[in-house]
Short mmCIF file of C-alpha atoms and ligand atoms in Angstrom, two decimals:
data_model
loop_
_atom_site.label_atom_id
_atom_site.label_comp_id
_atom_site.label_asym_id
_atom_site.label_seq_id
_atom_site.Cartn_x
_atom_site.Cartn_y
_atom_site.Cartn_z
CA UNK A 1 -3.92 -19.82 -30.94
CA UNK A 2 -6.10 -20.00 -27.83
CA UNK A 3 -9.52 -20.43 -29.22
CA UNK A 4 -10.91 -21.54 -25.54
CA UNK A 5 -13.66 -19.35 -23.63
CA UNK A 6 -10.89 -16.38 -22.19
CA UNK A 7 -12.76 -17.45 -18.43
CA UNK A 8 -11.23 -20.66 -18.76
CA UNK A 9 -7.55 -19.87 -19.38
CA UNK A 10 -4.91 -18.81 -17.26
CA UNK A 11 -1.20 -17.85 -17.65
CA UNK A 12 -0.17 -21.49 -18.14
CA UNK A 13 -2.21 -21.44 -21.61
CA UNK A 14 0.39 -18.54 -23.89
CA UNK A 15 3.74 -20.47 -23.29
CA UNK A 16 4.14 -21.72 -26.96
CA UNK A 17 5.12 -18.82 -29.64
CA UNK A 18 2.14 -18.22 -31.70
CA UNK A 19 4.09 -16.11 -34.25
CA UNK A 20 7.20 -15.99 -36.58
CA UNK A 21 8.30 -12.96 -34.38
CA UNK A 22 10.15 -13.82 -30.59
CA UNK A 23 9.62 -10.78 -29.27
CA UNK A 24 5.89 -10.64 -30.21
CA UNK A 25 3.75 -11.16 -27.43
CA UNK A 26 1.14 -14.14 -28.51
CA UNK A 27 -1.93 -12.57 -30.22
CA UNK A 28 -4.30 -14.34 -27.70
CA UNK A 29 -2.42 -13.54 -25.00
CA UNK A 30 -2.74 -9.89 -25.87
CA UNK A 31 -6.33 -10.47 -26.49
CA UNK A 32 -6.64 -12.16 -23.38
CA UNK A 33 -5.60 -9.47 -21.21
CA UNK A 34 -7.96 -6.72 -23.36
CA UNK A 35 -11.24 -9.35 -22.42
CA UNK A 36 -9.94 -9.40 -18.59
CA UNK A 37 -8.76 -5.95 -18.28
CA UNK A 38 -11.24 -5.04 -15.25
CA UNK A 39 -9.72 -7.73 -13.44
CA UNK A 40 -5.95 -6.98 -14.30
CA UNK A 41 -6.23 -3.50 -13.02
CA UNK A 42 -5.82 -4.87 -9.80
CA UNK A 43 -2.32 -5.82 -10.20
CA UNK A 44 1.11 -3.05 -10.07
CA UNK A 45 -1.30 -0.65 -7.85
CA UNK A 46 0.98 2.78 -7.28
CA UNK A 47 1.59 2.69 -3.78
CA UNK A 48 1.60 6.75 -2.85
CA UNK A 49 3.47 6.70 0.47
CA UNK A 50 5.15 3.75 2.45
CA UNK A 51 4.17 0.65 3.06
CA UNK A 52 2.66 1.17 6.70
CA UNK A 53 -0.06 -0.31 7.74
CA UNK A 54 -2.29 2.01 6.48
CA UNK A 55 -1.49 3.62 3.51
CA UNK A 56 -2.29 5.26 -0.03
CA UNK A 57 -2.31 3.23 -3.06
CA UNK A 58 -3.92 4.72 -6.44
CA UNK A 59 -7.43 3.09 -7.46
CA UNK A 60 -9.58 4.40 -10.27
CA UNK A 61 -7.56 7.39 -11.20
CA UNK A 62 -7.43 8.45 -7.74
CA UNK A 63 -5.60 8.18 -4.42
CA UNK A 64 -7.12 5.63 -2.56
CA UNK A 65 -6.30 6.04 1.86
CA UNK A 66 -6.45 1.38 2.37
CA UNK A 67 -5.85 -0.80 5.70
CA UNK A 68 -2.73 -2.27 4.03
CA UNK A 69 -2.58 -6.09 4.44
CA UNK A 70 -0.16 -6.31 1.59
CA UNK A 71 3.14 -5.67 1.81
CA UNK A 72 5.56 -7.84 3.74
CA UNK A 73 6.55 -4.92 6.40
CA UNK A 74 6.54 -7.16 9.24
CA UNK A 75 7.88 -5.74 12.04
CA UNK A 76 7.68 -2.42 10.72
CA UNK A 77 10.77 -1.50 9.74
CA UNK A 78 10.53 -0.05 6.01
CA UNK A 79 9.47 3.58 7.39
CA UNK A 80 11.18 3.47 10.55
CA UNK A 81 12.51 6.41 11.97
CA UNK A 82 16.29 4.91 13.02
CA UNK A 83 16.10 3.40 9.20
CA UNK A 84 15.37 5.97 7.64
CA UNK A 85 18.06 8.21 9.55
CA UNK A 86 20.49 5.46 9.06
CA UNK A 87 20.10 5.44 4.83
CA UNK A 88 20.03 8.99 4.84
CA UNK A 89 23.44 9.00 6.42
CA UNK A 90 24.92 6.55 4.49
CA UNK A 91 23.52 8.45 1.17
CA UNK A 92 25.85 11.39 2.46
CA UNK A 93 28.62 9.22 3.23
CA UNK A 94 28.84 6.63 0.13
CA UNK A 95 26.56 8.17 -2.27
CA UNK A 96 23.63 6.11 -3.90
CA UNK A 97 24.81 3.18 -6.16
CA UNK A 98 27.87 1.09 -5.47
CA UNK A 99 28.60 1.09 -8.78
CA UNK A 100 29.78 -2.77 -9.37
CA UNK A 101 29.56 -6.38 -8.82
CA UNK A 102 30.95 -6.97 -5.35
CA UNK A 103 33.98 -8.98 -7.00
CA UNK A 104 35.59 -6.23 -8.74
CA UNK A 105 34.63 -3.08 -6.98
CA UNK A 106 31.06 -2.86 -5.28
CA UNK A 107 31.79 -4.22 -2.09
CA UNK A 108 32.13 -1.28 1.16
CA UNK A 109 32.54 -1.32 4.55
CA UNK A 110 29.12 -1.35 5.29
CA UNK A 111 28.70 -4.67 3.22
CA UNK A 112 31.37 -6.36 4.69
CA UNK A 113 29.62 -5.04 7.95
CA UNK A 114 26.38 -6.43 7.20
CA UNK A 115 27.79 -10.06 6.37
CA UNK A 116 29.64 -9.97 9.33
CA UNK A 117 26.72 -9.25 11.96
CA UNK A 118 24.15 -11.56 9.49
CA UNK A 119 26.87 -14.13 10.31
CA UNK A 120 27.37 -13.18 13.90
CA UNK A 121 23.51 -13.04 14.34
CA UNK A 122 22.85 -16.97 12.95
CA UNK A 123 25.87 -17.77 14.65
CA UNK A 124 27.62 -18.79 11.08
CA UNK A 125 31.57 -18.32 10.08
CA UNK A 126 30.20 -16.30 7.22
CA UNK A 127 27.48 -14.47 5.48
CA UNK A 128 27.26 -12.76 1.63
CA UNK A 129 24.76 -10.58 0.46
CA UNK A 130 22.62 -10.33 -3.16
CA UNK A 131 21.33 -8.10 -5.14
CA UNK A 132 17.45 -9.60 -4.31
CA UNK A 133 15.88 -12.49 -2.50
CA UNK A 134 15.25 -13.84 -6.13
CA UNK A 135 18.85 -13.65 -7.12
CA UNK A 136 20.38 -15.12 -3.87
CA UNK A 137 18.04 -18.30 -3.88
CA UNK A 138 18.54 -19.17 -7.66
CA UNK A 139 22.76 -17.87 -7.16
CA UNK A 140 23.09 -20.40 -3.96
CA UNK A 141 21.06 -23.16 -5.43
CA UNK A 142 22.40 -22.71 -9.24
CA UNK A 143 25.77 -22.25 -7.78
CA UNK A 144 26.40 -25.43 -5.48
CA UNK A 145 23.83 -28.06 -7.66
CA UNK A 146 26.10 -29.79 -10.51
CA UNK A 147 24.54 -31.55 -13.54
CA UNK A 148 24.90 -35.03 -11.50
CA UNK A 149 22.61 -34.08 -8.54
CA UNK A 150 19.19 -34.01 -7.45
CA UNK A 151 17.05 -30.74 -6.37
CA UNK A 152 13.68 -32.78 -4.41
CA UNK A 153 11.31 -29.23 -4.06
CA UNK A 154 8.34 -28.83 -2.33
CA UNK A 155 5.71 -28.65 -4.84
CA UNK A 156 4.54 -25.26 -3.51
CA UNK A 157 8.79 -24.04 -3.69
CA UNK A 158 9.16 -20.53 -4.56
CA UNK A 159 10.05 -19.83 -8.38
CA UNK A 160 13.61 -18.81 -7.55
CA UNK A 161 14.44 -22.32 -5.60
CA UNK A 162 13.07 -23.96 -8.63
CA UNK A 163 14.65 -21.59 -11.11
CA UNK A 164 18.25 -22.26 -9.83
CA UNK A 165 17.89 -26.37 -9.93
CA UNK A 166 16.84 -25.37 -13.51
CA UNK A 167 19.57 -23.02 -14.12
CA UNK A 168 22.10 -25.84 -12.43
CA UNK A 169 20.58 -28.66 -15.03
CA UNK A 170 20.72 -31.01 -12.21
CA UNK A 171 17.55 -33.71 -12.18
CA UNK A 172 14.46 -32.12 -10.12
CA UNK A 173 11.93 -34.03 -8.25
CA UNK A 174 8.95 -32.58 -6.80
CA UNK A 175 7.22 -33.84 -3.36
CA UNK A 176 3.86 -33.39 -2.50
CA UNK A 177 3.68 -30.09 -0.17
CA UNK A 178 5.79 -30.79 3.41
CA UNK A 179 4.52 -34.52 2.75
CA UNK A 180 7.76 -36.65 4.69
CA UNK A 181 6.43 -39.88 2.74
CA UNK A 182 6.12 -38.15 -0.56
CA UNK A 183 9.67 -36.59 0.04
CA UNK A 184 10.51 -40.26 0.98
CA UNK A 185 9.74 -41.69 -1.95
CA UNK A 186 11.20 -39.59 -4.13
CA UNK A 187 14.39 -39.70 -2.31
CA UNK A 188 14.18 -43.45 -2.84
CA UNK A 189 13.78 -42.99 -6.66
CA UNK A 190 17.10 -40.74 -6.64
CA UNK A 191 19.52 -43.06 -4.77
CA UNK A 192 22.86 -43.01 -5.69
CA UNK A 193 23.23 -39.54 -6.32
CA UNK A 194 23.78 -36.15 -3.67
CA UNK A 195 20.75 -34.94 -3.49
CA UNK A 196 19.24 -31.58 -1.79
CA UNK A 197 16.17 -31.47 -0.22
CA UNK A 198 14.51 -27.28 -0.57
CA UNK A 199 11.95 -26.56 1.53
CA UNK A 200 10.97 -23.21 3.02
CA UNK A 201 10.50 -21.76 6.72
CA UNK A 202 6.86 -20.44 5.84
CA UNK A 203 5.31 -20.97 2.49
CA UNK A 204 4.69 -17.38 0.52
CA UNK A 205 1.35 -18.44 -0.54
CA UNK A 206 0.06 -21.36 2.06
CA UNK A 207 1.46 -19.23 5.05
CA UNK A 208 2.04 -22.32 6.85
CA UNK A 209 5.27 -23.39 8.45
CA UNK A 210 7.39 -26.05 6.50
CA UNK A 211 7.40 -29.12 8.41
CA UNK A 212 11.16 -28.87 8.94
CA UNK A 213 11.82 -31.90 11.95
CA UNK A 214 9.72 -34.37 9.93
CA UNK A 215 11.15 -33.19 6.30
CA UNK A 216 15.08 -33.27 8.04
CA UNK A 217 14.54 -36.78 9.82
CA UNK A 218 13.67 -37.95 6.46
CA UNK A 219 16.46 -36.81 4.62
CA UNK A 220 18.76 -37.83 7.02
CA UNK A 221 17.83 -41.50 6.74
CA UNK A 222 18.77 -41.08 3.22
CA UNK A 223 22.25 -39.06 3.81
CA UNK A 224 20.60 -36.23 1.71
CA UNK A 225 21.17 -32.67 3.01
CA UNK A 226 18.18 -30.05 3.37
CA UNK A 227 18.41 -26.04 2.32
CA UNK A 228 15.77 -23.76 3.81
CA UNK A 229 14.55 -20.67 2.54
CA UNK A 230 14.23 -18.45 5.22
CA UNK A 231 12.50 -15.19 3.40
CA UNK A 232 9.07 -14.70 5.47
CA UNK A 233 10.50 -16.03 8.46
CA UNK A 234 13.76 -14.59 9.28
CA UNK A 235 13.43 -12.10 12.09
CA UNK A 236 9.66 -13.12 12.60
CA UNK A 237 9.91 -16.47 13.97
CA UNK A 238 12.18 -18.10 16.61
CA UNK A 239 13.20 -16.57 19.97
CA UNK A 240 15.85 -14.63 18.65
CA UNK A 241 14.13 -13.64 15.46
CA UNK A 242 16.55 -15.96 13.74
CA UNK A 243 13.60 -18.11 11.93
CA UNK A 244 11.80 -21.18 11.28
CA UNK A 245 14.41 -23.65 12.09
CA UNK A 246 15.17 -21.52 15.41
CA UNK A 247 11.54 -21.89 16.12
CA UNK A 248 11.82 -25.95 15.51
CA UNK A 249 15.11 -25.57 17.71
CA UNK A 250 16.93 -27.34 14.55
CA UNK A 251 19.04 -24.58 13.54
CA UNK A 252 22.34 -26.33 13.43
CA UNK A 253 21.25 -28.86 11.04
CA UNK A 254 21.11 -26.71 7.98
CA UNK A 255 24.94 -26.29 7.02
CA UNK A 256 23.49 -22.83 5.10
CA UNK A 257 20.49 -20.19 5.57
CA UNK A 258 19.18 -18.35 2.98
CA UNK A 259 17.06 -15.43 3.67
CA UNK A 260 15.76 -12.04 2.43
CA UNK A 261 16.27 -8.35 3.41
CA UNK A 262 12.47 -7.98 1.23
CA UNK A 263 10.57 -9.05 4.19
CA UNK A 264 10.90 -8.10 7.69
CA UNK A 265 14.17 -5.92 7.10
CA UNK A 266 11.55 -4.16 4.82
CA UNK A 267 14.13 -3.26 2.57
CA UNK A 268 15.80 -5.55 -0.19
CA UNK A 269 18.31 -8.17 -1.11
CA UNK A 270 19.01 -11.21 0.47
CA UNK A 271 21.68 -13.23 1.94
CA UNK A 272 22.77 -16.98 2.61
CA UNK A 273 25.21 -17.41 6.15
CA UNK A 274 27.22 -20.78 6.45
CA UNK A 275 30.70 -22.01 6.44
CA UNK A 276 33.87 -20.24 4.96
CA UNK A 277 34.31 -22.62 3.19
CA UNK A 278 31.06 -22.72 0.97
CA UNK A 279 30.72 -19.24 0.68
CA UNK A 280 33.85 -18.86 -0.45
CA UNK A 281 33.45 -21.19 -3.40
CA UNK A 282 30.25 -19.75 -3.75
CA UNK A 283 31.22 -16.40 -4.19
CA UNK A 284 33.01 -17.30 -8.05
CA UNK A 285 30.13 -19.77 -8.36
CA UNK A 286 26.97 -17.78 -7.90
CA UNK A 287 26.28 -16.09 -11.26
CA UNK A 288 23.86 -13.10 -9.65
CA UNK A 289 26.34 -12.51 -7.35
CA UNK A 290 29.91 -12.03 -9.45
CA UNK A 291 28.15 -10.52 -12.57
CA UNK A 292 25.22 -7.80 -10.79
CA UNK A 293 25.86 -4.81 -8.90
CA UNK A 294 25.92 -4.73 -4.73
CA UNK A 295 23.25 -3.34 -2.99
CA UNK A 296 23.52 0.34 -2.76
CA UNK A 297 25.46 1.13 0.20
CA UNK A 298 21.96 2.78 1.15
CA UNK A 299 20.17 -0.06 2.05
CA UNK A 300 23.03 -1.85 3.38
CA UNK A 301 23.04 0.84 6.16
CA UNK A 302 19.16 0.56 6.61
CA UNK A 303 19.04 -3.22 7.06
CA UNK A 304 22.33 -3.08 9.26
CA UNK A 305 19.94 -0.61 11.64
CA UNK A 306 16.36 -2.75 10.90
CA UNK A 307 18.96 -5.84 12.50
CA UNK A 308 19.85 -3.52 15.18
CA UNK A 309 16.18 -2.42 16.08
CA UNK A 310 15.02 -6.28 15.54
CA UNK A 311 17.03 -7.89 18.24
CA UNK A 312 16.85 -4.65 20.10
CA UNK A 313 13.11 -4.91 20.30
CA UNK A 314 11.40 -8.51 20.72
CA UNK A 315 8.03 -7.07 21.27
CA UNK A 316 7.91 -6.10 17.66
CA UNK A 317 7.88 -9.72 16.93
CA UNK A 318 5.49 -10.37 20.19
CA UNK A 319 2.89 -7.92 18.79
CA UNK A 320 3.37 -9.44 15.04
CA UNK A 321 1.99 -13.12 16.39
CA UNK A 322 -0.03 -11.42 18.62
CA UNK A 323 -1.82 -9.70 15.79
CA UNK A 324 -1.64 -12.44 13.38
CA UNK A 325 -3.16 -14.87 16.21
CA UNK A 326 -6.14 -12.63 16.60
CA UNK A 327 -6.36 -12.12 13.08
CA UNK A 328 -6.55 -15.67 12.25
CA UNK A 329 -9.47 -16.49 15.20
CA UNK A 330 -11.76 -13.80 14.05
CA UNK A 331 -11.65 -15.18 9.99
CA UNK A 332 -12.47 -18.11 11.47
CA UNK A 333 -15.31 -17.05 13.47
CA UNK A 334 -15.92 -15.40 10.10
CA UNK A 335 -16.20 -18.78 8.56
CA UNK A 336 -13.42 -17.69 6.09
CA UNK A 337 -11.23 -20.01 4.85
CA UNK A 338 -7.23 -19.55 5.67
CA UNK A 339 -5.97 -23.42 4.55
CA UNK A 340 -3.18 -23.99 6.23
CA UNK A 341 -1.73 -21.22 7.34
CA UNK A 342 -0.91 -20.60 11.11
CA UNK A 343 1.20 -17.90 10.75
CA UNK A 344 1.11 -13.78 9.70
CA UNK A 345 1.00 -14.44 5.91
CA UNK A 346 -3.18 -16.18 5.16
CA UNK A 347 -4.37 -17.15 2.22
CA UNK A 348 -8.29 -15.83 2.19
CA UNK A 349 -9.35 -18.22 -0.51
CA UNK A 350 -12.51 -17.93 -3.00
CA UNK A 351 -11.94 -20.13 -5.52
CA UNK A 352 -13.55 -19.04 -8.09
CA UNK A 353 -11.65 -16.55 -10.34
CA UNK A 354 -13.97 -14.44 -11.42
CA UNK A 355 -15.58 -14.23 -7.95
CA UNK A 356 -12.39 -13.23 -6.68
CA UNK A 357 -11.21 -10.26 -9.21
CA UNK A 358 -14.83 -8.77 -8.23
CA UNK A 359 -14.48 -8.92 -4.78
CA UNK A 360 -10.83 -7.31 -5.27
CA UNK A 361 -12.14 -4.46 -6.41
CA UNK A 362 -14.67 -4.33 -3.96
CA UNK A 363 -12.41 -4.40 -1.03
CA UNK A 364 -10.16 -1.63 -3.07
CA UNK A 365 -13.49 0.53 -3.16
CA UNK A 366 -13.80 0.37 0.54
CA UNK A 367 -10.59 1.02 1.72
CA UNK A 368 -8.86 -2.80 2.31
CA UNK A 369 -5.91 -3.85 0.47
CA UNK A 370 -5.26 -7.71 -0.11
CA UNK A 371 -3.19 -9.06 -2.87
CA UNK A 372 -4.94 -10.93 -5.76
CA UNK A 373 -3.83 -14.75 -6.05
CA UNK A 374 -4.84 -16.88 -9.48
CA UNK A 375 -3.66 -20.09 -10.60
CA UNK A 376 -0.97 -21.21 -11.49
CA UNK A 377 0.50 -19.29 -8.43
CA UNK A 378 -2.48 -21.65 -6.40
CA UNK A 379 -4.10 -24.47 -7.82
CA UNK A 380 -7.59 -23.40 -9.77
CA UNK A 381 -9.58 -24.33 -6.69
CA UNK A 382 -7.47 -22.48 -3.92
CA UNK A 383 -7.48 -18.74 -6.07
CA UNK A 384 -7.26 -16.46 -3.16
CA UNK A 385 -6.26 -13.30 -1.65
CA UNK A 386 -3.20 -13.34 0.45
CA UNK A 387 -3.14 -11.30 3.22
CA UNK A 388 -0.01 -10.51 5.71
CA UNK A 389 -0.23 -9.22 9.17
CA UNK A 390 2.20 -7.15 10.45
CA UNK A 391 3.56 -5.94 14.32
CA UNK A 392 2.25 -1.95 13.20
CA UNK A 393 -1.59 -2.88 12.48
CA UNK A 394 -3.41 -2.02 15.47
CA UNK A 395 -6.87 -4.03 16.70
CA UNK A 396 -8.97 -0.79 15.18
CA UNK A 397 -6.70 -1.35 11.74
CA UNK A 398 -7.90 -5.32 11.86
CA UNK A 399 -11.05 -4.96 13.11
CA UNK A 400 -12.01 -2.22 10.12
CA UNK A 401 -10.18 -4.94 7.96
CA UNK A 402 -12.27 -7.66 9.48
CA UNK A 403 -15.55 -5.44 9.18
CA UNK A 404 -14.52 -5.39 5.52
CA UNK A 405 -14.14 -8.45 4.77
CA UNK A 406 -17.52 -9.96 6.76
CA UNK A 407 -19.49 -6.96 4.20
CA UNK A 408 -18.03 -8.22 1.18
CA UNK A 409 -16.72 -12.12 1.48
CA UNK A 410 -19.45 -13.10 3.79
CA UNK A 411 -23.07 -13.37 2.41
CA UNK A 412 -25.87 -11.82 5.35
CA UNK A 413 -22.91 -10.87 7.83
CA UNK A 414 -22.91 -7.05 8.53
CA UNK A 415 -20.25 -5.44 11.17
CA UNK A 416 -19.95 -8.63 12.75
CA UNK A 417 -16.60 -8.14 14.40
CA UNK A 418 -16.87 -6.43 18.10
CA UNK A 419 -14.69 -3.17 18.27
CA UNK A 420 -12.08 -3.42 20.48
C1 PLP B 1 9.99 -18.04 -0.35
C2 PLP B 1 10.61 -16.91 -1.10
N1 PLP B 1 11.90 -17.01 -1.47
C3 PLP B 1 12.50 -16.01 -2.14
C4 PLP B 1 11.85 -14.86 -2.48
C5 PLP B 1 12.54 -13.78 -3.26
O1 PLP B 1 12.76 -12.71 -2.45
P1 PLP B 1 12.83 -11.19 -2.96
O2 PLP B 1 11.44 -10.71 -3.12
O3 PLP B 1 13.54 -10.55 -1.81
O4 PLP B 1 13.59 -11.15 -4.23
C6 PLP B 1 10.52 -14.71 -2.11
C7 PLP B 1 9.79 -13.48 -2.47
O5 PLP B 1 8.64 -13.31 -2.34
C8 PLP B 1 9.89 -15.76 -1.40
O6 PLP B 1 8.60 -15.66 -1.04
#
């Protein structure tokens, strides 16, 4: 049983069984969540409309109109008109479900479509498509890693890169975050075996780019080969839209790409694009793939058209860096801290937990919506909100957001930001 004061635990504390019962939730854990319950009604808000940039989420019984700097809409495309015209014809055409695992009969057209142009756009023999982001990073990594290898993460990696080396029971090293000499060392340690080096375009909660030169020269002194996770990155970064490593110009050495329709497609799955070859083995290998239904033919036709409207329309991504840029240099002149982030998704970090889940609900009451981050997402001392940026916010949306944040983050500062 946790005895401790309930301020001073966190999720990591109700991992052991505290009963004869498995399917009991610990006692203290339940008790736990009764003690913080002001603070937990910040998380699963009802979001009352789409996820545009401004938007109506429920808050204190009641519908709540908030600057949304929340979901992962990027460029805009979850409510899009073309989308939304697209899905609805597909829904006439193939119905809602597809009704299987893509193996046996859940596959359509418009899948084999989508992997085709997700291939033809990253410029890759071959694409296949998941279920969710989740399920296509832990399927790729789980399904290629053998007991006899070596996953070396990132030691801010997303859960479902780390949840596949587990799944794959291959030996896992971490690295300090996009350190090259940490990543050196333990690449030194492994010698001997193959070993695959996971890092990430941008980092969900740091928002900063992985190092991806540095980390690759690194691994290539040791013969090791390097996956990137793509999610937050795909379509926003790069020339073409086609990510992180496009942006670093060192797109053709990563033999795969992972990515996720969740983000900037604003609609859901994900996808990894590579060789014949690999995919091909992967395909019988990757367990969320041959036993979970397709996507619904649905929102394959949505994200074929969000792809479409993507390369169609650069200035979508222009306006997305453009906002985040502006974003970022008035927190600063805010005196807020962002870490490391230099791209659309910030960290605004507090620290301190309970400061935090107060200020949360302060910026619900007056009409901002950030996302609540606690440890062990962070580490204690970087608890934060996380804030994305997207190409639909305009400078009034920000600014209001800004004004916002100086009122309730920022002791003595009152409508400090200039109206544009
Ligand atoms: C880096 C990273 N990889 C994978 C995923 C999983 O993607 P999805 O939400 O599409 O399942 C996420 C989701 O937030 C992510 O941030």
């Amino acid at each position: 049983m946790n005895e401790q004061d309930p301020a001073k635990l966190s999720l990591s504390n109700f991992l052991a069984g505290e009963t004869g019962d498995p399917l009991q939730a610990p006692p203290s854990f339940t008790k736990w969540m009764q003690v913080g319950a002001w603070a937990v009604k910040l998380y699963e808000p009802e979001l009352l409309a789409s996820a545009d940039a401004r938007t109506t989420i429920e808050y204190g019984g009641k519908p709540q109109q908030v600057i949304n700097l929340c979901s992962y809409n990027y460029l805009g495309l979850a409510n899009h008109r073309e989308v939304i015209a697209a899905a609805q014809e597909a829904l006439k055409t193939h119905g809602l479900g597809a009704c299987g695992s893509p193996m046996l009969s859940g596959m359509t057209d418009l899948h084999r479509e989508l992997e085709r142009q997700i291939a033809e756009f990253l410029d890759r023999e071959d694409a296949m498509l998941f279920n969710s982001g989740f399920g296509g990073a832990l399927g790729t990594i789980s399904g290629l890693l053998r007991k006899t290898d070596v996953a070396l993460l990132d030691n801010r990696s997303h859960l479902s890169l780390r949840d596949g080396a587990v799944l794959s029971r291959c030996r896992t090293e971490k690295f300090e975050h996009n350190d090259p000499d940490s990543l050196e060392a333990a690449l030194a340690r492994q010698q001997g075996r193959r070993q695959l080096v996971i890092i990430e375009g941008i980092y969900s909660m740091d928002g900063d780019f992985g190092k991806l030169p540095e980390l690759l020269a690194v691994a290539d002194a040791y013969g090791a080969k390097v996956f990137v996770d793509e999610a937050h990155s795909i379509l926003g970064c790069g020339e073409n839209g086609r990510g992180a490593a496009e942006k670093f110009g060192v797109q053709d050495r990563f033999p795969l790409v992972y990515g996720t329709f969740s983000k900037a497609f604003g609609a859901l799955g994900g996808f990894v694009a590579g060789p014949k070859e690999t995919l091909q083995y992967l395909r019988f290998y990757a367990h969320p793939y041959v036993y979970s239904c397709a996507l619904p033919p649905v929102i394959i036709a949505a994200i074929l058209k969000a792809l479409e409207i993507a390369r169609r329309e650069p200035e979508l991504r222009t306006r997305l860096w453009e906002n985040a840029d502006y974003f970022h240099a008035q927190l600063r002149a805010l005196g807020i801290d962002t870490g490391a982030s230099t791209t659309y998704v910030m960290p605004l970090v507090i620290g301190d937990r309970e400061r935090m889940y107060r200020l949360g609900h302060e910026l619900r009451r007056r009409g901002l919506w950030v996302a609540p981050v606690d440890y062990p997402a962070v580490p204690q001392d970087r608890i934060c909100f996380r804030a994305c940026v997207t190409s639909q916010h305009t400078r009034a949306d920000l600014d209001e957001a800004l004004n916002i944040l100086a009122d309730t983050l920022v002791p003595g500062m009152m409508q400090s930001v200039a109206h544009a």
